[in-house]
């Protein structure tokens, strides 16, 4: 029953007015117990079973109100990790109370287990709110207590381990770089100096440059250099350096924000919102049209005037390259590798804004070094102004349009995407001369290639009209017969087929029901959180999750693929509920549907390394 604070204060005053005579019957001439004496609370953390334990011990004739409980788990920066809004409290005794009316209360003792959705990787504080009364005597005011819990991640080296020498530290450094486990990066960096950590991030960035996450940046940078009237090695170096510095800006800001707000700040998902994707696609289309010579992209006049006339155009190109680098970092590379995931986990746990910004800046610069080398070489290899240069500009314009379509595929269905790709191929084939008469030599070869592009584009358009989705198999829908497969609804309203033993799920409710079924069957679970716009997710599924040796090791597991491709509230709720830092993410659950601690796989992991991870960190805890 809702009651105003004025009524509550009046009721407490009346109770206190006659509490003395009643207290003599219950407690004799002794003073009334304080709230801490009447209600003793002991807490503990059971990280292995992902729960916090609360033990209330009440003296005789003291009770607790069920509806006055409240719990909040925060990190040391004040970010809420768990609110426990959906917790089900045990049954109590009904009581008609003088203040709250008909209520449920607890006498003698009460033991609660608060389930934690994921084991926190930082120190935490649990705030407990409750209120109790002495039977027919007085009511204590609402009580609020805070309890500190240390991170379950080991923060000290084993006492049996010898002190690390420089050589052993170097070995640990190399082992960490070669590891495909994000938790290994986080744990290794905890006891290292800031200079060594920044060095690790820089080298990690170099390794990150050779992953599918960075590949889409290469044609974008090449297109920027190709847009120059007279490309050269020096000009390619300057433009690619500006591009890499632009890439570094979002990474540095990400390190700063994650350090300040914790791992719960899901930047990856935020940047896949339709507004961000559409804005980026429009920019790529505008850049592509400038490659076709429809107009020339320049800074506004008032900015060019401020930058002085002699070098205004070059400065404008540098700013444009930096802007494209920033956009590329935000949306072109929407995947998480073990190196980047481990970096974000470490930064979130540190809570140090300077460390977070410096670490991610070093990682982005390391990632950009190969891009600078490629840009410098590309600038010297491209031909000077002339017909060939115009053809190259148009080619990169087509590449930019392809990137725009690839971005839009995250918010439009696959059939429309296939049609757009087909239209792009067909038009480019015609532009190259597919319908013109054949010349001699290279001209004949060029017309042949143009004809192939135009025909393949036409086939993709036909496939899209028939409901096809795959650019590599555009006519699959027309050729396929009735297929027997279990499927779940995808973003385009069609059915997504299960992948072998992996059952595809869409939505938080479907996952919760699947986990409940596995719990009833007493089976452990591996959940693969993926999205179609995540390049690394596809690599992980094709190379590892479909590997026969891996599937053999996973015999006895229920395997679920949770599709969060569509950018909506349900996908956001799934990522928040399971604390998904980024994609791809693999989460293991035991037979009671509790997450196996310190066993998550973030980013790509090869088959052999995955099997080692499974045997070392998952199986022993089942």
Coordinates of C-alpha atoms in Angstrom, one line a residue:
X1 CA 0.0 0.0 0.0
X2 CA 1.4 3.4 -0.9
X3 CA 1.8 5.8 2.0
X4 CA 3.2 9.3 2.1
X5 CA 6.2 10.1 4.2
X6 CA 3.9 12.3 6.4
X7 CA 1.7 9.4 7.3
X8 CA 4.7 7.2 7.9
X9 CA 6.2 9.8 10.2
X10 CA 3.0 10.2 12.1
X11 CA 2.6 6.5 12.5
X12 CA 6.2 6.2 13.8
X13 CA 5.6 9.0 16.3
X14 CA 2.5 7.3 17.7
X15 CA 4.3 3.9 17.9
X16 CA 7.2 5.5 19.7
X17 CA 4.8 7.2 22.2
X18 CA 3.5 4.0 23.6
X19 CA 6.6 1.8 22.9
X20 CA 8.1 2.2 26.4
X21 CA 5.4 0.2 28.2
X22 CA 5.4 -2.5 25.6
X23 CA 9.2 -2.7 25.6
X24 CA 9.1 -3.5 29.4
X25 CA 7.0 -6.6 28.7
X26 CA 9.4 -7.8 25.9
X27 CA 12.8 -6.7 27.0
X28 CA 12.3 -5.8 30.7
X29 CA 14.2 -2.7 31.9
X30 CA 16.9 -3.1 29.2
X31 CA 17.2 -0.6 26.3
X32 CA 15.7 -1.4 22.9
X33 CA 18.2 -3.0 20.5
X34 CA 19.6 -0.9 17.7
X35 CA 18.8 -1.9 14.1
X36 CA 22.2 -3.5 13.7
X37 CA 21.7 -5.5 16.9
X38 CA 18.2 -6.6 15.9
X39 CA 19.0 -7.3 12.2
X40 CA 22.4 -8.8 11.5
X41 CA 23.4 -9.0 7.8
X42 CA 26.3 -11.1 6.5
X43 CA 27.2 -11.1 2.8
X44 CA 29.4 -13.2 0.6
X45 CA 30.2 -13.6 -3.1
X46 CA 29.9 -17.0 -4.8
X47 CA 31.5 -16.1 -8.2
X48 CA 31.7 -19.8 -9.3
X49 CA 27.9 -19.9 -9.3
X50 CA 27.5 -16.3 -10.3
X51 CA 25.6 -15.1 -7.2
X52 CA 25.8 -12.9 -4.1
X53 CA 24.7 -14.4 -0.8
X54 CA 22.9 -12.5 1.9
X55 CA 22.2 -13.9 5.4
X56 CA 19.8 -12.0 7.6
X57 CA 19.7 -13.1 11.3
X58 CA 16.8 -11.5 13.3
X59 CA 16.3 -11.6 17.1
X60 CA 13.0 -12.7 18.5
X61 CA 9.9 -10.7 17.6
X62 CA 11.8 -8.8 14.9
X63 CA 10.6 -9.1 11.3
X64 CA 11.5 -7.7 7.8
X65 CA 9.1 -6.3 5.2
X66 CA 9.3 -8.2 1.9
X67 CA 8.3 -5.2 -0.2
X68 CA 11.0 -2.9 1.4
X69 CA 13.9 -4.8 -0.1
X70 CA 16.1 -3.3 -2.7
X71 CA 19.5 -4.3 -4.2
X72 CA 21.9 -2.5 -6.5
X73 CA 25.4 -3.7 -7.7
X74 CA 27.7 -1.0 -8.9
X75 CA 31.3 -0.7 -9.9
X76 CA 33.7 1.6 -8.0
X77 CA 33.0 4.4 -10.5
X78 CA 29.3 4.3 -9.6
X79 CA 28.1 2.6 -12.8
X80 CA 25.1 0.2 -12.2
X81 CA 25.9 -3.4 -13.1
X82 CA 22.8 -5.1 -11.7
X83 CA 19.6 -3.8 -10.3
X84 CA 18.0 -7.2 -9.5
X85 CA 14.5 -5.8 -10.5
X86 CA 13.3 -9.3 -11.5
X87 CA 14.5 -11.2 -8.4
X88 CA 11.9 -13.5 -6.9
X89 CA 12.0 -13.4 -3.1
X90 CA 11.1 -16.5 -1.0
X91 CA 7.7 -16.9 0.5
X92 CA 7.1 -15.2 3.9
X93 CA 4.3 -14.9 6.4
X94 CA 1.3 -12.7 5.8
X95 CA 0.7 -10.0 8.4
X96 CA -1.7 -7.1 8.9
X97 CA 0.6 -4.2 9.7
X98 CA -0.3 -1.0 11.5
X99 CA 1.6 1.1 8.9
X100 CA 1.5 -0.8 5.6
X101 CA -1.6 -2.8 6.0
X102 CA -1.5 -6.4 4.6
X103 CA 2.1 -7.3 3.9
X104 CA 4.5 -10.3 3.7
X105 CA 7.2 -10.4 6.4
X106 CA 10.1 -12.6 7.5
X107 CA 11.0 -13.7 11.0
X108 CA 14.1 -15.3 12.6
X109 CA 16.4 -15.7 9.5
X110 CA 16.3 -15.1 5.8
X111 CA 18.9 -16.3 3.2
X112 CA 18.9 -14.7 -0.2
X113 CA 20.9 -15.6 -3.3
X114 CA 21.1 -12.7 -5.8
X115 CA 22.0 -14.1 -9.3
X116 CA 24.6 -12.1 -11.2
X117 CA 24.1 -12.2 -15.0
X118 CA 27.8 -12.1 -15.6
X119 CA 30.9 -12.2 -13.4
X120 CA 32.2 -8.6 -13.0
X121 CA 35.8 -8.0 -14.0
X122 CA 36.1 -5.1 -11.6
X123 CA 35.7 -4.4 -7.9
X124 CA 32.1 -3.9 -7.0
X125 CA 29.8 -2.5 -4.3
X126 CA 26.4 -4.0 -3.3
X127 CA 23.9 -1.7 -1.9
X128 CA 21.2 -3.4 0.2
X129 CA 18.0 -1.6 1.3
X130 CA 15.6 -3.0 3.9
X131 CA 13.3 -2.1 6.8
X132 CA 12.3 -4.1 9.9
X133 CA 10.1 -3.7 13.0
X134 CA 9.9 -5.1 16.5
X135 CA 6.5 -6.8 16.9
X136 CA 4.0 -4.4 18.6
X137 CA 6.9 -2.1 19.8
X138 CA 8.5 0.1 17.1
X139 CA 9.6 0.2 13.5
X140 CA 13.1 1.0 12.5
X141 CA 13.7 3.6 9.8
X142 CA 14.6 2.3 6.3
X143 CA 18.2 1.0 6.4
X144 CA 20.8 1.2 3.6
X145 CA 24.1 -0.7 3.8
X146 CA 26.9 -1.0 1.2
X147 CA 29.2 -4.0 1.0
X148 CA 32.5 -4.2 -1.0
X149 CA 33.4 -7.2 -3.2
X150 CA 36.8 -7.7 -4.9
X151 CA 37.0 -8.7 -8.6
X152 CA 37.2 -12.5 -9.0
X153 CA 40.1 -12.0 -11.4
X154 CA 43.4 -12.8 -9.6
X155 CA 45.2 -9.5 -8.9
X156 CA 48.4 -11.1 -7.5
X157 CA 50.8 -13.6 -8.8
X158 CA 50.9 -17.0 -7.2
X159 CA 53.2 -17.0 -4.1
X160 CA 54.8 -20.2 -5.5
X161 CA 55.8 -18.5 -8.7
X162 CA 59.3 -17.0 -8.8
X163 CA 59.7 -13.3 -9.4
X164 CA 59.6 -12.4 -13.1
X165 CA 62.9 -11.5 -14.6
X166 CA 63.2 -9.4 -17.7
X167 CA 63.5 -12.5 -19.9
X168 CA 60.4 -14.1 -18.4
X169 CA 58.5 -10.8 -18.8
X170 CA 59.4 -10.8 -22.5
X171 CA 58.2 -14.3 -22.8
X172 CA 54.9 -13.4 -21.2
X173 CA 54.7 -10.4 -23.5
X174 CA 55.1 -12.7 -26.6
X175 CA 52.8 -15.3 -25.2
X176 CA 50.1 -12.7 -24.7
X177 CA 50.5 -11.4 -28.2
X178 CA 50.1 -14.9 -29.6
X179 CA 47.1 -15.7 -27.4
X180 CA 43.6 -15.6 -28.8
X181 CA 42.0 -15.3 -25.4
X182 CA 40.8 -11.8 -24.5
X183 CA 40.9 -12.6 -20.8
X184 CA 44.6 -13.5 -21.1
X185 CA 45.3 -9.9 -22.3
X186 CA 43.4 -8.4 -19.4
X187 CA 45.0 -10.6 -16.8
X188 CA 48.5 -10.2 -18.1
X189 CA 48.3 -6.4 -18.2
X190 CA 47.1 -6.1 -14.6
X191 CA 50.6 -6.2 -13.1
X192 CA 52.6 -4.5 -15.9
X193 CA 53.9 -0.9 -16.1
X194 CA 52.0 1.6 -18.2
X195 CA 54.9 1.9 -20.7
X196 CA 54.9 -1.8 -21.3
X197 CA 51.1 -1.8 -21.6
X198 CA 51.2 0.9 -24.2
X199 CA 53.9 -1.1 -26.1
X200 CA 51.7 -4.1 -26.0
X201 CA 48.7 -2.2 -27.3
X202 CA 50.9 -0.8 -30.2
X203 CA 52.1 -4.3 -31.2
X204 CA 48.6 -5.6 -30.8
X205 CA 47.4 -2.9 -33.2
X206 CA 50.0 -4.2 -35.7
X207 CA 48.5 -7.7 -35.5
X208 CA 45.0 -6.2 -35.6
X209 CA 45.8 -4.7 -39.0
X210 CA 46.0 -8.1 -40.6
X211 CA 42.5 -9.2 -39.6
X212 CA 39.2 -8.9 -41.6
X213 CA 38.3 -6.0 -39.3
X214 CA 40.7 -3.7 -41.1
X215 CA 40.6 -5.0 -44.7
X216 CA 37.6 -2.7 -45.6
X217 CA 39.8 0.3 -44.8
X218 CA 42.3 -0.5 -47.6
X219 CA 40.1 0.3 -50.6
X220 CA 38.8 3.4 -48.8
X221 CA 42.3 4.8 -48.3
X222 CA 43.2 3.8 -51.9
X223 CA 40.2 5.7 -53.2
X224 CA 41.3 8.8 -51.3
X225 CA 44.8 8.6 -52.8
X226 CA 43.4 7.9 -56.2
X227 CA 41.3 11.0 -56.0
X228 CA 44.5 13.2 -56.2
X229 CA 45.4 14.8 -59.5
X230 CA 49.0 13.8 -59.2
X231 CA 49.5 11.0 -56.7
X232 CA 53.0 10.4 -55.5
X233 CA 54.7 8.5 -52.7
X234 CA 55.1 11.6 -50.5
X235 CA 51.5 12.6 -51.1
X236 CA 50.3 9.1 -50.4
X237 CA 52.3 9.1 -47.1
X238 CA 50.8 12.4 -46.0
X239 CA 47.2 11.4 -46.9
X240 CA 47.5 8.0 -45.3
X241 CA 49.0 9.5 -42.1
X242 CA 46.1 11.9 -41.9
X243 CA 43.7 9.0 -42.5
X244 CA 45.3 6.9 -39.7
X245 CA 45.2 9.9 -37.3
X246 CA 41.5 10.2 -38.1
X247 CA 41.1 6.5 -37.3
X248 CA 42.9 7.1 -33.9
X249 CA 40.4 9.7 -32.8
X250 CA 37.4 7.4 -32.3
X251 CA 39.6 4.7 -30.7
X252 CA 41.1 7.2 -28.3
X253 CA 37.6 8.5 -27.4
X254 CA 36.4 4.9 -26.9
X255 CA 39.3 4.3 -24.5
X256 CA 38.4 7.5 -22.6
X257 CA 34.7 6.7 -22.4
X258 CA 35.1 3.0 -21.5
X259 CA 37.5 4.0 -18.7
X260 CA 35.0 6.5 -17.4
X261 CA 31.8 4.6 -17.8
X262 CA 32.9 0.9 -17.6
X263 CA 32.3 -2.1 -19.9
X264 CA 28.6 -1.5 -19.8
X265 CA 29.1 1.3 -22.4
X266 CA 28.4 -0.7 -25.5
X267 CA 30.0 1.6 -28.1
X268 CA 29.9 -1.1 -30.9
X269 CA 26.2 -1.4 -30.7
X270 CA 25.6 2.3 -30.4
X271 CA 27.5 2.9 -33.6
X272 CA 25.3 0.5 -35.5
X273 CA 22.2 2.6 -35.0
X274 CA 20.3 3.5 -38.2
X275 CA 21.1 7.2 -38.0
X276 CA 24.9 6.5 -37.8
X277 CA 24.8 4.0 -40.6
X278 CA 22.7 6.2 -42.9
X279 CA 24.9 9.2 -42.3
X280 CA 28.0 7.2 -43.1
X281 CA 26.5 5.6 -46.2
X282 CA 25.5 9.1 -47.5
X283 CA 29.1 10.3 -47.0
X284 CA 30.5 7.3 -49.0
X285 CA 28.0 8.0 -51.8
X286 CA 29.0 11.6 -51.9
X287 CA 32.7 10.7 -52.1
X288 CA 31.9 8.1 -54.8
X289 CA 30.1 10.6 -57.0
X290 CA 33.0 13.0 -56.7
X291 CA 35.2 10.1 -58.0
X292 CA 32.9 10.0 -61.1
X293 CA 33.7 13.7 -61.7
X294 CA 30.1 15.0 -61.0
X295 CA 31.6 17.6 -58.6
X296 CA 34.7 18.4 -56.5
X297 CA 34.6 18.0 -52.8
X298 CA 36.2 21.1 -51.1
X299 CA 36.1 22.8 -47.8
X300 CA 33.6 25.8 -47.5
X301 CA 35.0 29.1 -48.7
X302 CA 35.2 30.6 -45.2
X303 CA 37.4 27.7 -44.0
X304 CA 39.6 27.8 -47.1
X305 CA 40.1 31.6 -46.6
X306 CA 41.2 31.0 -43.0
X307 CA 43.6 28.3 -44.1
X308 CA 45.3 30.7 -46.5
X309 CA 45.0 30.3 -50.3
X310 CA 48.4 28.7 -51.3
X311 CA 47.8 25.3 -49.6
X312 CA 44.0 25.4 -49.1
X313 CA 43.2 22.5 -51.4
X314 CA 45.9 20.2 -49.9
X315 CA 44.7 21.1 -46.4
X316 CA 41.2 20.4 -47.4
X317 CA 42.3 17.0 -48.7
X318 CA 44.0 16.2 -45.4
X319 CA 41.0 17.1 -43.4
X320 CA 38.9 15.0 -45.7
X321 CA 41.2 12.0 -45.3
X322 CA 41.2 12.4 -41.5
X323 CA 37.4 12.6 -41.6
X324 CA 37.1 9.5 -43.7
X325 CA 39.5 7.7 -41.2
X326 CA 37.3 8.6 -38.3
X327 CA 34.2 7.4 -40.1
X328 CA 35.9 4.2 -41.1
X329 CA 36.9 3.5 -37.5
X330 CA 33.3 4.0 -36.4
X331 CA 31.3 1.9 -38.8
X332 CA 33.4 0.1 -41.4
X333 CA 35.0 -2.2 -38.9
X334 CA 32.2 -3.4 -36.6
X335 CA 33.9 -6.4 -35.0
X336 CA 35.9 -7.2 -31.9
X337 CA 39.2 -9.1 -31.9
X338 CA 40.7 -10.8 -28.9
X339 CA 43.3 -8.0 -28.8
X340 CA 40.7 -5.2 -28.9
X341 CA 38.4 -7.0 -26.5
X342 CA 41.2 -7.6 -24.0
X343 CA 42.1 -4.0 -24.3
X344 CA 38.6 -2.8 -23.6
X345 CA 38.2 -5.1 -20.6
X346 CA 41.5 -3.8 -19.2
X347 CA 40.6 -0.2 -19.8
X348 CA 37.1 -0.7 -18.2
X349 CA 38.7 -2.3 -15.2
X350 CA 41.3 0.4 -14.8
X351 CA 38.9 3.3 -14.5
X352 CA 41.8 5.6 -15.5
X353 CA 40.8 8.0 -18.3
X354 CA 44.4 8.8 -19.2
X355 CA 45.4 5.1 -19.4
X356 CA 42.4 4.3 -21.4
X357 CA 42.9 7.1 -24.0
X358 CA 46.7 6.5 -24.3
X359 CA 46.3 2.7 -24.6
X360 CA 43.7 2.8 -27.4
X361 CA 45.6 5.6 -29.2
X362 CA 48.7 3.4 -29.3
X363 CA 46.6 0.5 -30.5
X364 CA 45.1 2.5 -33.3
X365 CA 48.5 3.9 -34.4
X366 CA 49.9 0.3 -34.5
X367 CA 46.9 -0.7 -36.6
X368 CA 47.5 2.2 -38.9
X369 CA 51.2 1.6 -39.7
X370 CA 50.5 -1.1 -42.4
X371 CA 47.9 1.3 -43.9
X372 CA 50.5 4.1 -44.1
X373 CA 52.9 1.7 -45.8
X374 CA 50.2 0.6 -48.3
X375 CA 49.1 4.2 -48.9
X376 CA 52.7 5.4 -49.5
X377 CA 53.3 2.5 -52.0
X378 CA 50.0 3.0 -53.6
X379 CA 50.7 6.7 -54.2
X380 CA 53.9 5.9 -56.1
X381 CA 52.3 3.1 -58.2
X382 CA 49.2 5.0 -59.4
X383 CA 49.5 6.5 -62.8
X384 CA 49.6 10.3 -63.3
X385 CA 46.7 12.3 -64.7
X386 CA 45.2 11.0 -67.9
X387 CA 42.6 8.5 -69.1
X388 CA 44.0 5.6 -67.0
X389 CA 43.8 7.8 -63.9
X390 CA 40.1 8.6 -64.6
X391 CA 39.4 4.9 -65.0
X392 CA 41.0 4.2 -61.6
X393 CA 39.0 7.0 -60.0
X394 CA 35.8 5.6 -61.3
X395 CA 36.8 2.1 -60.1
X396 CA 37.3 3.4 -56.6
X397 CA 34.1 5.3 -56.9
X398 CA 32.4 2.0 -57.5
X399 CA 34.2 0.6 -54.5
X400 CA 32.9 3.5 -52.3
X401 CA 29.3 2.7 -53.5
X402 CA 29.8 -0.9 -52.6
X403 CA 30.9 0.1 -49.1
X404 CA 27.8 2.2 -48.8
X405 CA 25.6 -0.7 -49.8
X406 CA 27.5 -3.0 -47.4
X407 CA 26.8 -0.5 -44.6
X408 CA 23.1 -0.3 -45.4
X409 CA 22.8 -4.1 -45.4
X410 CA 22.8 -3.8 -41.6
X411 CA 19.4 -2.0 -41.6
X412 CA 17.8 -3.2 -44.9
X413 CA 17.0 -6.8 -45.9
X414 CA 19.3 -9.0 -47.9
X415 CA 17.1 -9.1 -50.9
X416 CA 17.2 -5.3 -51.4
X417 CA 21.0 -5.5 -50.8
X418 CA 21.4 -8.1 -53.5
X419 CA 19.4 -5.9 -55.9
X420 CA 21.5 -2.8 -55.2
X421 CA 24.7 -4.8 -55.7
X422 CA 23.3 -6.1 -59.0
X423 CA 22.4 -2.6 -60.1
X424 CA 25.9 -1.4 -59.3
X425 CA 27.6 -4.2 -61.2
X426 CA 25.3 -3.8 -64.2
X427 CA 25.7 0.0 -64.5
X428 CA 29.5 -0.2 -64.0
X429 CA 29.7 -2.9 -66.7
X430 CA 27.8 -0.7 -69.1
X431 CA 30.0 2.2 -68.2
X432 CA 33.1 0.2 -69.0
X433 CA 31.8 -0.5 -72.5
X434 CA 29.8 -3.7 -72.3
X435 CA 27.4 -2.5 -75.0
X436 CA 30.1 -0.9 -77.2
X437 CA 31.8 -2.5 -80.2
X438 CA 34.9 -4.5 -79.4
X439 CA 38.3 -3.1 -80.2
X440 CA 41.7 -4.8 -80.4
X441 CA 44.1 -6.0 -77.7
X442 CA 43.4 -4.6 -74.2
X443 CA 40.2 -2.9 -75.4
X444 CA 38.7 -6.3 -76.3
X445 CA 39.7 -7.7 -72.9
X446 CA 38.2 -4.6 -71.2
X447 CA 34.9 -5.1 -73.1
X448 CA 34.9 -8.8 -72.1
X449 CA 35.2 -7.9 -68.4
X450 CA 32.6 -5.2 -68.7
X451 CA 30.2 -7.7 -70.3
X452 CA 30.8 -10.2 -67.5
X453 CA 30.1 -7.5 -64.9
X454 CA 26.9 -6.4 -66.7
X455 CA 25.6 -9.9 -67.1
X456 CA 26.4 -10.9 -63.4
X457 CA 24.7 -7.7 -62.2
X458 CA 21.6 -8.6 -64.3
X459 CA 21.6 -12.1 -62.8
X460 CA 21.8 -10.6 -59.3
X461 CA 18.9 -8.3 -60.1
X462 CA 16.8 -11.3 -61.3
X463 CA 17.8 -13.2 -58.2
X464 CA 16.7 -10.3 -56.0
X465 CA 13.3 -10.1 -57.8
X466 CA 12.9 -13.8 -57.0
X467 CA 13.7 -13.2 -53.3
X468 CA 17.4 -14.2 -53.4
X469 CA 19.8 -13.0 -50.7
X470 CA 23.3 -14.3 -51.5
X471 CA 25.4 -12.3 -54.0
X472 CA 27.6 -15.4 -54.5
X473 CA 24.5 -17.5 -55.3
X474 CA 21.9 -15.0 -56.6
X475 CA 19.7 -17.6 -58.3
X476 CA 19.7 -20.0 -55.3
X477 CA 16.0 -19.3 -54.5
X478 CA 15.0 -20.2 -58.1
X479 CA 17.1 -23.4 -58.1
X480 CA 16.4 -24.6 -54.6
X481 CA 13.7 -27.2 -53.9
X482 CA 11.9 -27.7 -50.6
X483 CA 14.5 -27.7 -47.9
X484 CA 13.9 -29.4 -44.5
X485 CA 15.5 -27.3 -41.9
X486 CA 14.6 -25.8 -38.6
X487 CA 14.6 -22.0 -38.9
X488 CA 13.9 -18.8 -37.0
X489 CA 12.7 -15.4 -38.2
X490 CA 15.4 -13.1 -39.4
X491 CA 15.4 -9.3 -40.0
X492 CA 13.9 -9.5 -43.4
X493 CA 10.9 -11.5 -42.3
X494 CA 12.2 -14.7 -44.0
X495 CA 13.5 -17.8 -42.2
X496 CA 17.1 -18.2 -41.3
X497 CA 18.2 -21.8 -41.5
X498 CA 20.0 -23.5 -38.6
X499 CA 23.7 -24.2 -39.2
X500 CA 24.3 -27.9 -38.7
X501 CA 24.0 -28.6 -34.9
X502 CA 23.7 -24.8 -34.2
X503 CA 20.1 -23.7 -33.5
X504 CA 19.5 -20.1 -34.6
X505 CA 17.6 -17.9 -32.1
X506 CA 16.2 -14.4 -32.5
X507 CA 15.2 -12.4 -29.4
X508 CA 15.8 -12.4 -25.7
X509 CA 12.7 -14.5 -25.0
X510 CA 13.7 -17.2 -27.4
X511 CA 17.2 -17.5 -25.8
X512 CA 15.7 -17.6 -22.3
X513 CA 13.4 -20.4 -23.3
X514 CA 16.3 -22.3 -24.9
X515 CA 18.4 -22.0 -21.8
X516 CA 15.4 -23.2 -19.7
X517 CA 15.1 -26.3 -21.9
X518 CA 18.8 -27.0 -21.7
X519 CA 18.6 -26.6 -17.9
X520 CA 15.7 -29.1 -17.7
X521 CA 17.7 -31.5 -19.8
X522 CA 20.8 -31.1 -17.7
X523 CA 23.0 -30.1 -20.7
X524 CA 25.7 -27.4 -20.8
X525 CA 25.3 -24.7 -23.4
X526 CA 27.5 -22.6 -25.7
X527 CA 25.8 -19.4 -27.1
X528 CA 27.3 -17.7 -30.1
X529 CA 26.2 -14.0 -30.2
X530 CA 26.6 -12.9 -33.8
X531 CA 25.4 -10.4 -36.4
X532 CA 25.5 -10.4 -40.2
X533 CA 27.3 -7.0 -40.2
X534 CA 30.1 -8.5 -38.1
X535 CA 33.0 -9.7 -40.4
X536 CA 34.8 -11.5 -37.6
X537 CA 31.6 -13.4 -36.7
X538 CA 31.5 -15.0 -40.1
X539 CA 35.2 -15.9 -39.9
X540 CA 34.8 -17.5 -36.5
X541 CA 31.7 -19.5 -37.7
X542 CA 33.4 -20.7 -40.9
X543 CA 36.8 -21.5 -39.5
X544 CA 36.1 -22.6 -36.0
X545 CA 32.5 -23.2 -35.0
X546 CA 31.9 -25.5 -38.0
X547 CA 35.2 -27.3 -37.7
X548 CA 34.6 -31.1 -37.2
X549 CA 37.1 -31.4 -34.4
X550 CA 35.5 -28.6 -32.5
X551 CA 32.0 -30.0 -33.0
X552 CA 33.3 -33.4 -31.8
X553 CA 34.7 -31.8 -28.6
X554 CA 31.3 -30.0 -28.1
X555 CA 29.4 -33.3 -28.1
X556 CA 26.8 -33.1 -25.3
X557 CA 26.5 -29.3 -25.5
X558 CA 23.4 -27.5 -26.7
X559 CA 24.7 -25.0 -29.4
X560 CA 22.7 -21.8 -29.9
X561 CA 23.4 -18.9 -32.4
X562 CA 21.7 -15.7 -31.2
X563 CA 21.1 -13.4 -34.1
X564 CA 21.3 -9.8 -33.1
X565 CA 21.8 -8.4 -36.6
X566 CA 18.7 -6.2 -36.4
X567 CA 19.3 -2.9 -34.6
X568 CA 16.4 -2.8 -32.2
X569 CA 15.5 -2.6 -28.5
X570 CA 15.4 -6.4 -28.2
X571 CA 19.0 -6.8 -29.5
X572 CA 20.1 -4.0 -27.2
X573 CA 18.4 -5.8 -24.3
X574 CA 20.2 -9.0 -25.0
X575 CA 23.6 -7.3 -25.1
X576 CA 22.9 -5.5 -21.9
X577 CA 21.5 -8.5 -20.1
X578 CA 24.4 -10.8 -20.9
X579 CA 27.0 -7.9 -20.7
X580 CA 28.2 -8.5 -24.3
X581 CA 31.2 -6.1 -24.8
X582 CA 31.3 -6.6 -28.6
X583 CA 30.9 -9.2 -31.3
X584 CA 31.7 -12.0 -31.9
X585 CA 31.2 -13.3 -28.4
X586 CA 30.9 -16.9 -27.2
X587 CA 29.4 -17.5 -23.7
X588 CA 29.4 -20.9 -22.0
X589 CA 26.7 -22.0 -19.5
X590 CA 26.8 -25.0 -17.2
X591 CA 24.0 -27.4 -16.7
X592 CA 22.2 -25.0 -14.3
X593 CA 22.3 -22.3 -17.0
X594 CA 24.9 -20.3 -14.9
X595 CA 27.7 -18.7 -17.0
X596 CA 31.0 -20.5 -16.6
X597 CA 33.3 -17.8 -15.1
X598 CA 36.3 -16.5 -17.0
X599 CA 35.5 -18.7 -20.0
X600 CA 34.1 -16.2 -22.6
X601 CA 35.6 -16.0 -26.0
X602 CA 35.7 -12.5 -27.5
X603 CA 36.8 -12.1 -31.1
X604 CA 38.2 -14.7 -33.4
X605 CA 39.9 -17.9 -32.1
X606 CA 41.3 -20.7 -34.2
X607 CA 40.1 -24.3 -33.9
X608 CA 43.1 -25.6 -32.1
X609 CA 43.2 -22.7 -29.7
X610 CA 39.5 -23.1 -29.1
X611 CA 39.8 -26.7 -28.2
X612 CA 42.6 -25.9 -25.7
X613 CA 40.4 -23.2 -24.2
X614 CA 37.5 -25.6 -23.9
X615 CA 39.6 -28.2 -22.1
X616 CA 41.4 -25.8 -19.9
X617 CA 38.7 -23.3 -18.8
X618 CA 35.3 -24.8 -19.5
X619 CA 35.3 -28.5 -19.0
X620 CA 36.9 -28.5 -15.5
X621 CA 34.1 -26.2 -14.3
X622 CA 31.1 -28.2 -15.6

